[in-house]
């Protein structure tokens, strides 16, 4: 199917106007571009609907100081739907590091990172946890590590003492409380105390 698509495109190319060498070079370039397009289409089902590659690299640098981390998609709101599915997929003890990112109905993009999974029903300490705003390219460090994340079956995820709360009932932020020393009130979510999720994704972060 891939080869037939490439062949079809090649046959539509206006070769009669070109010399042999020009034909050869132009066709080679066209084949490479078509192969890249096919690869991109095939990768869409398991790729982010929110973040671009440059934004992944930016977040990787915030987390580790390098751009070398990889992010494996394990939960997507429009695909997996419920908070129960969230906890089944993200609460596995084998998954230690996760990055949560949200796009709101107004196009705001923000989220957080923790080195813990989402399996416990209590506050979990994490000195490495961060929150971030992708639109504004800002990172917010943890201020109270003992309140890094909270997990509960009624929620998707909760960072801090309501710094970022994502649930099926409501999504809201009382930032800054446990994160963002000296940050402006509401800065994480671009001034919105409550918001509606258009998409949410969770990635297992790997070195």
PDB file of C-alpha atoms in Angstrom:
ATOM      1  CA  UNK A   1       0.000   0.000   0.000  1.00  0.00           C
ATOM      2  CA  UNK A   2       2.872   2.370   0.855  1.00  0.00           C
ATOM      3  CA  UNK A   3       4.723   1.531  -2.364  1.00  0.00           C
ATOM      4  CA  UNK A   4       1.607   1.935  -4.497  1.00  0.00           C
ATOM      5  CA  UNK A   5       0.981   5.363  -2.997  1.00  0.00           C
ATOM      6  CA  UNK A   6       4.551   6.408  -3.764  1.00  0.00           C
ATOM      7  CA  UNK A   7       4.337   4.956  -7.298  1.00  0.00           C
ATOM      8  CA  UNK A   8       1.089   6.816  -7.969  1.00  0.00           C
ATOM      9  CA  UNK A   9       2.681  10.095  -6.925  1.00  0.00           C
ATOM     10  CA  UNK A  10       5.752   9.437  -9.059  1.00  0.00           C
ATOM     11  CA  UNK A  11       3.675   8.714 -12.167  1.00  0.00           C
ATOM     12  CA  UNK A  12       1.920  12.054 -11.797  1.00  0.00           C
ATOM     13  CA  UNK A  13       5.236  13.918 -11.952  1.00  0.00           C
ATOM     14  CA  UNK A  14       5.800  15.935 -15.199  1.00  0.00           C
ATOM     15  CA  UNK A  15       8.911  14.117 -16.418  1.00  0.00           C
ATOM     16  CA  UNK A  16       8.811  15.136 -20.094  1.00  0.00           C
ATOM     17  CA  UNK A  17      10.188  18.592 -19.300  1.00  0.00           C
ATOM     18  CA  UNK A  18      13.292  17.337 -17.522  1.00  0.00           C
ATOM     19  CA  UNK A  19      16.638  15.887 -18.521  1.00  0.00           C
ATOM     20  CA  UNK A  20      17.571  12.421 -17.291  1.00  0.00           C
ATOM     21  CA  UNK A  21      19.722  13.706 -14.398  1.00  0.00           C
ATOM     22  CA  UNK A  22      17.064  16.226 -13.379  1.00  0.00           C
ATOM     23  CA  UNK A  23      14.448  13.473 -13.437  1.00  0.00           C
ATOM     24  CA  UNK A  24      16.634  11.267 -11.288  1.00  0.00           C
ATOM     25  CA  UNK A  25      17.349  13.956  -8.681  1.00  0.00           C
ATOM     26  CA  UNK A  26      13.797  15.293  -8.524  1.00  0.00           C
ATOM     27  CA  UNK A  27      12.296  11.818  -8.186  1.00  0.00           C
ATOM     28  CA  UNK A  28      14.735  10.896  -5.412  1.00  0.00           C
ATOM     29  CA  UNK A  29      13.755  14.001  -3.434  1.00  0.00           C
ATOM     30  CA  UNK A  30      10.059  13.363  -4.054  1.00  0.00           C
ATOM     31  CA  UNK A  31      10.318   9.742  -2.848  1.00  0.00           C
ATOM     32  CA  UNK A  32      12.085  10.806   0.353  1.00  0.00           C
ATOM     33  CA  UNK A  33       9.426  13.433   1.088  1.00  0.00           C
ATOM     34  CA  UNK A  34       6.599  10.970   0.449  1.00  0.00           C
ATOM     35  CA  UNK A  35       8.181   8.372   2.722  1.00  0.00           C
ATOM     36  CA  UNK A  36       8.484  10.979   5.466  1.00  0.00           C
ATOM     37  CA  UNK A  37       4.826  11.958   5.063  1.00  0.00           C
ATOM     38  CA  UNK A  38       3.726   8.311   5.317  1.00  0.00           C
ATOM     39  CA  UNK A  39       5.813   7.820   8.480  1.00  0.00           C
ATOM     40  CA  UNK A  40       4.289  10.943  10.033  1.00  0.00           C
ATOM     41  CA  UNK A  41       0.754   9.737   9.262  1.00  0.00           C
ATOM     42  CA  UNK A  42       1.476   6.325  10.749  1.00  0.00           C
ATOM     43  CA  UNK A  43       2.805   7.905  13.923  1.00  0.00           C
ATOM     44  CA  UNK A  44      -0.195  10.122  14.619  1.00  0.00           C
ATOM     45  CA  UNK A  45      -2.186   7.502  16.554  1.00  0.00           C
ATOM     46  CA  UNK A  46       0.551   7.192  19.196  1.00  0.00           C
ATOM     47  CA  UNK A  47       1.773  10.788  19.255  1.00  0.00           C
ATOM     48  CA  UNK A  48       0.775  13.879  21.167  1.00  0.00           C
ATOM     49  CA  UNK A  49      -2.181  15.969  20.090  1.00  0.00           C
ATOM     50  CA  UNK A  50      -0.947  18.796  22.300  1.00  0.00           C
ATOM     51  CA  UNK A  51       2.849  19.169  22.158  1.00  0.00           C
ATOM     52  CA  UNK A  52       5.280  19.717  19.314  1.00  0.00           C
ATOM     53  CA  UNK A  53       8.788  18.162  19.291  1.00  0.00           C
ATOM     54  CA  UNK A  54      10.386  21.474  20.308  1.00  0.00           C
ATOM     55  CA  UNK A  55       8.066  21.665  23.310  1.00  0.00           C
ATOM     56  CA  UNK A  56       8.950  18.127  24.391  1.00  0.00           C
ATOM     57  CA  UNK A  57      12.614  19.150  24.297  1.00  0.00           C
ATOM     58  CA  UNK A  58      11.864  22.249  26.370  1.00  0.00           C
ATOM     59  CA  UNK A  59      10.087  20.173  29.036  1.00  0.00           C
ATOM     60  CA  UNK A  60      12.866  17.570  28.967  1.00  0.00           C
ATOM     61  CA  UNK A  61      15.345  20.345  29.729  1.00  0.00           C
ATOM     62  CA  UNK A  62      13.187  21.573  32.624  1.00  0.00           C
ATOM     63  CA  UNK A  63      13.055  18.074  34.103  1.00  0.00           C
ATOM     64  CA  UNK A  64      16.617  16.870  33.614  1.00  0.00           C
ATOM     65  CA  UNK A  65      18.756  19.706  32.281  1.00  0.00           C
ATOM     66  CA  UNK A  66      19.074  17.857  28.961  1.00  0.00           C
ATOM     67  CA  UNK A  67      16.923  17.362  25.868  1.00  0.00           C
ATOM     68  CA  UNK A  68      17.513  13.597  25.846  1.00  0.00           C
ATOM     69  CA  UNK A  69      14.454  12.313  27.729  1.00  0.00           C
ATOM     70  CA  UNK A  70      11.852  10.289  25.866  1.00  0.00           C
ATOM     71  CA  UNK A  71       8.109  10.475  26.465  1.00  0.00           C
ATOM     72  CA  UNK A  72       5.871   7.438  25.987  1.00  0.00           C
ATOM     73  CA  UNK A  73       2.150   8.192  25.755  1.00  0.00           C
ATOM     74  CA  UNK A  74       0.194   6.107  28.282  1.00  0.00           C
ATOM     75  CA  UNK A  75      -3.082   8.045  28.687  1.00  0.00           C
ATOM     76  CA  UNK A  76      -5.042  10.343  26.381  1.00  0.00           C
ATOM     77  CA  UNK A  77      -8.327  11.840  27.513  1.00  0.00           C
ATOM     78  CA  UNK A  78     -10.116  11.699  24.160  1.00  0.00           C
ATOM     79  CA  UNK A  79      -9.045   8.074  23.744  1.00  0.00           C
ATOM     80  CA  UNK A  80      -9.190   6.619  27.270  1.00  0.00           C
ATOM     81  CA  UNK A  81     -11.949   8.853  28.747  1.00  0.00           C
ATOM     82  CA  UNK A  82     -12.361   8.090  32.458  1.00  0.00           C
ATOM     83  CA  UNK A  83     -10.435   8.678  35.690  1.00  0.00           C
ATOM     84  CA  UNK A  84     -10.666   4.920  36.322  1.00  0.00           C
ATOM     85  CA  UNK A  85      -8.768   4.335  33.079  1.00  0.00           C
ATOM     86  CA  UNK A  86      -6.276   7.003  34.155  1.00  0.00           C
ATOM     87  CA  UNK A  87      -5.486   5.155  37.387  1.00  0.00           C
ATOM     88  CA  UNK A  88      -5.308   1.771  35.654  1.00  0.00           C
ATOM     89  CA  UNK A  89      -2.821   3.101  33.104  1.00  0.00           C
ATOM     90  CA  UNK A  90      -0.848   5.579  35.224  1.00  0.00           C
ATOM     91  CA  UNK A  91      -0.998   3.936  38.670  1.00  0.00           C
ATOM     92  CA  UNK A  92       1.126   0.944  37.746  1.00  0.00           C
ATOM     93  CA  UNK A  93       4.033   0.524  40.174  1.00  0.00           C
ATOM     94  CA  UNK A  94       6.364  -0.032  37.210  1.00  0.00           C
ATOM     95  CA  UNK A  95       5.710   3.510  35.988  1.00  0.00           C
ATOM     96  CA  UNK A  96       7.784   5.827  38.166  1.00  0.00           C
ATOM     97  CA  UNK A  97       8.034   9.083  36.242  1.00  0.00           C
ATOM     98  CA  UNK A  98       5.124  10.816  34.540  1.00  0.00           C
ATOM     99  CA  UNK A  99       4.424  14.084  32.786  1.00  0.00           C
ATOM    100  CA  UNK A 100       0.852  15.387  32.612  1.00  0.00           C
ATOM    101  CA  UNK A 101      -0.089  18.027  30.044  1.00  0.00           C
ATOM    102  CA  UNK A 102      -3.449  19.711  29.430  1.00  0.00           C
ATOM    103  CA  UNK A 103      -4.869  21.810  26.610  1.00  0.00           C
ATOM    104  CA  UNK A 104      -7.932  23.814  27.620  1.00  0.00           C
ATOM    105  CA  UNK A 105     -10.902  24.779  25.477  1.00  0.00           C
ATOM    106  CA  UNK A 106      -9.316  28.242  25.195  1.00  0.00           C
ATOM    107  CA  UNK A 107      -5.975  26.890  23.970  1.00  0.00           C
ATOM    108  CA  UNK A 108      -3.958  27.237  27.180  1.00  0.00           C
ATOM    109  CA  UNK A 109      -1.345  24.488  27.619  1.00  0.00           C
ATOM    110  CA  UNK A 110       0.138  23.627  31.010  1.00  0.00           C
ATOM    111  CA  UNK A 111       0.922  20.631  33.189  1.00  0.00           C
ATOM    112  CA  UNK A 112       3.346  19.020  35.585  1.00  0.00           C
ATOM    113  CA  UNK A 113       5.954  16.358  36.168  1.00  0.00           C
ATOM    114  CA  UNK A 114       6.493  13.938  39.057  1.00  0.00           C
ATOM    115  CA  UNK A 115       8.913  11.097  39.669  1.00  0.00           C
ATOM    116  CA  UNK A 116       6.085   9.149  41.364  1.00  0.00           C
ATOM    117  CA  UNK A 117       3.205   7.234  39.811  1.00  0.00           C
ATOM    118  CA  UNK A 118      -0.480   7.908  40.433  1.00  0.00           C
ATOM    119  CA  UNK A 119      -1.310   4.741  42.382  1.00  0.00           C
ATOM    120  CA  UNK A 120      -1.485   5.908  45.993  1.00  0.00           C
ATOM    121  CA  UNK A 121      -4.512   7.525  47.610  1.00  0.00           C
ATOM    122  CA  UNK A 122      -2.571  10.129  49.580  1.00  0.00           C
ATOM    123  CA  UNK A 123      -0.109  13.009  49.318  1.00  0.00           C
ATOM    124  CA  UNK A 124       3.228  11.819  47.989  1.00  0.00           C
ATOM    125  CA  UNK A 125       6.575  13.538  48.507  1.00  0.00           C
ATOM    126  CA  UNK A 126       8.677  14.476  45.508  1.00  0.00           C
ATOM    127  CA  UNK A 127      11.563  16.959  45.571  1.00  0.00           C
ATOM    128  CA  UNK A 128      11.891  16.835  41.771  1.00  0.00           C
ATOM    129  CA  UNK A 129       8.268  17.655  40.877  1.00  0.00           C
ATOM    130  CA  UNK A 130       7.542  20.730  38.765  1.00  0.00           C
ATOM    131  CA  UNK A 131       4.623  22.544  37.162  1.00  0.00           C
ATOM    132  CA  UNK A 132       4.902  24.414  33.866  1.00  0.00           C
ATOM    133  CA  UNK A 133       3.120  26.693  31.418  1.00  0.00           C
ATOM    134  CA  UNK A 134       3.988  25.825  27.815  1.00  0.00           C
ATOM    135  CA  UNK A 135       2.444  28.966  26.290  1.00  0.00           C
ATOM    136  CA  UNK A 136       4.601  31.225  28.450  1.00  0.00           C
ATOM    137  CA  UNK A 137       7.604  28.854  28.538  1.00  0.00           C
ATOM    138  CA  UNK A 138       7.796  28.963  32.340  1.00  0.00           C
ATOM    139  CA  UNK A 139       8.666  26.296  34.910  1.00  0.00           C
ATOM    140  CA  UNK A 140       7.616  26.334  38.571  1.00  0.00           C
ATOM    141  CA  UNK A 141       9.593  24.348  41.144  1.00  0.00           C
ATOM    142  CA  UNK A 142       8.120  22.528  44.114  1.00  0.00           C
ATOM    143  CA  UNK A 143       8.075  24.590  47.341  1.00  0.00           C
ATOM    144  CA  UNK A 144       6.524  21.986  49.655  1.00  0.00           C
ATOM    145  CA  UNK A 145       7.869  18.569  48.548  1.00  0.00           C
ATOM    146  CA  UNK A 146       5.619  16.677  50.986  1.00  0.00           C
ATOM    147  CA  UNK A 147       2.582  17.965  49.032  1.00  0.00           C
ATOM    148  CA  UNK A 148       3.925  17.271  45.536  1.00  0.00           C
ATOM    149  CA  UNK A 149       1.003  15.184  44.264  1.00  0.00           C
ATOM    150  CA  UNK A 150      -2.232  13.738  45.580  1.00  0.00           C
ATOM    151  CA  UNK A 151      -3.974  10.712  44.118  1.00  0.00           C
ATOM    152  CA  UNK A 152      -7.591   9.756  44.521  1.00  0.00           C
ATOM    153  CA  UNK A 153     -10.029   7.662  42.492  1.00  0.00           C
ATOM    154  CA  UNK A 154     -12.306  10.649  42.056  1.00  0.00           C
ATOM    155  CA  UNK A 155      -9.606  12.601  40.210  1.00  0.00           C
ATOM    156  CA  UNK A 156      -7.296  12.248  37.265  1.00  0.00           C
ATOM    157  CA  UNK A 157      -4.395  14.009  38.959  1.00  0.00           C
ATOM    158  CA  UNK A 158      -3.780  16.664  41.586  1.00  0.00           C
ATOM    159  CA  UNK A 159      -0.541  18.620  41.981  1.00  0.00           C
ATOM    160  CA  UNK A 160       0.046  20.241  45.367  1.00  0.00           C
ATOM    161  CA  UNK A 161      -2.617  21.753  47.608  1.00  0.00           C
ATOM    162  CA  UNK A 162      -4.891  22.413  44.611  1.00  0.00           C
ATOM    163  CA  UNK A 163      -2.166  24.046  42.484  1.00  0.00           C
ATOM    164  CA  UNK A 164      -3.565  21.978  39.598  1.00  0.00           C
ATOM    165  CA  UNK A 165      -6.616  19.746  40.017  1.00  0.00           C
ATOM    166  CA  UNK A 166      -7.943  17.633  37.137  1.00  0.00           C
ATOM    167  CA  UNK A 167     -11.124  15.615  37.620  1.00  0.00           C
ATOM    168  CA  UNK A 168     -14.200  14.479  35.731  1.00  0.00           C
ATOM    169  CA  UNK A 169     -16.371  16.882  37.732  1.00  0.00           C
ATOM    170  CA  UNK A 170     -14.285  20.043  37.548  1.00  0.00           C
ATOM    171  CA  UNK A 171     -10.824  21.322  36.738  1.00  0.00           C
ATOM    172  CA  UNK A 172      -9.362  24.221  38.691  1.00  0.00           C
ATOM    173  CA  UNK A 173      -6.212  25.817  40.049  1.00  0.00           C
ATOM    174  CA  UNK A 174      -5.332  27.699  43.237  1.00  0.00           C
ATOM    175  CA  UNK A 175      -1.751  28.303  42.165  1.00  0.00           C
ATOM    176  CA  UNK A 176       0.600  29.125  43.820  1.00  0.00           C
ATOM    177  CA  UNK A 177       0.396  27.107  47.030  1.00  0.00           C
ATOM    178  CA  UNK A 178       2.765  24.103  46.994  1.00  0.00           C
ATOM    179  CA  UNK A 179       4.597  25.234  43.844  1.00  0.00           C
ATOM    180  CA  UNK A 180       5.942  28.443  42.372  1.00  0.00           C
ATOM    181  CA  UNK A 181       7.615  30.512  45.038  1.00  0.00           C
ATOM    182  CA  UNK A 182       7.168  34.227  44.219  1.00  0.00           C
ATOM    183  CA  UNK A 183       4.911  33.343  41.268  1.00  0.00           C
ATOM    184  CA  UNK A 184       1.928  35.537  40.440  1.00  0.00           C
ATOM    185  CA  UNK A 185      -1.489  34.241  41.477  1.00  0.00           C
ATOM    186  CA  UNK A 186      -3.116  32.323  38.606  1.00  0.00           C
ATOM    187  CA  UNK A 187       0.032  32.487  36.465  1.00  0.00           C
ATOM    188  CA  UNK A 188       0.114  28.735  35.841  1.00  0.00           C
ATOM    189  CA  UNK A 189      -3.291  28.687  34.112  1.00  0.00           C
ATOM    190  CA  UNK A 190      -3.080  32.136  32.512  1.00  0.00           C
ATOM    191  CA  UNK A 191      -5.306  33.736  35.133  1.00  0.00           C
ATOM    192  CA  UNK A 192      -8.129  31.192  35.004  1.00  0.00           C
ATOM    193  CA  UNK A 193      -9.194  29.628  38.314  1.00  0.00           C
ATOM    194  CA  UNK A 194     -11.462  27.122  36.546  1.00  0.00           C
ATOM    195  CA  UNK A 195     -11.113  25.697  33.057  1.00  0.00           C
ATOM    196  CA  UNK A 196     -12.406  23.000  30.741  1.00  0.00           C
ATOM    197  CA  UNK A 197     -10.050  20.333  29.402  1.00  0.00           C
ATOM    198  CA  UNK A 198     -10.137  19.838  25.637  1.00  0.00           C
ATOM    199  CA  UNK A 199      -7.338  17.259  25.819  1.00  0.00           C
ATOM    200  CA  UNK A 200      -5.150  15.737  28.511  1.00  0.00           C
ATOM    201  CA  UNK A 201      -2.169  13.463  28.003  1.00  0.00           C
ATOM    202  CA  UNK A 202       0.077  11.536  30.377  1.00  0.00           C
ATOM    203  CA  UNK A 203       3.524  10.325  29.373  1.00  0.00           C
ATOM    204  CA  UNK A 204       5.909   7.903  31.012  1.00  0.00           C
ATOM    205  CA  UNK A 205       9.202   9.799  31.123  1.00  0.00           C
ATOM    206  CA  UNK A 206      12.256   7.701  30.320  1.00  0.00           C
ATOM    207  CA  UNK A 207      15.977   8.416  30.073  1.00  0.00           C
TER     208      UNK A 207
END
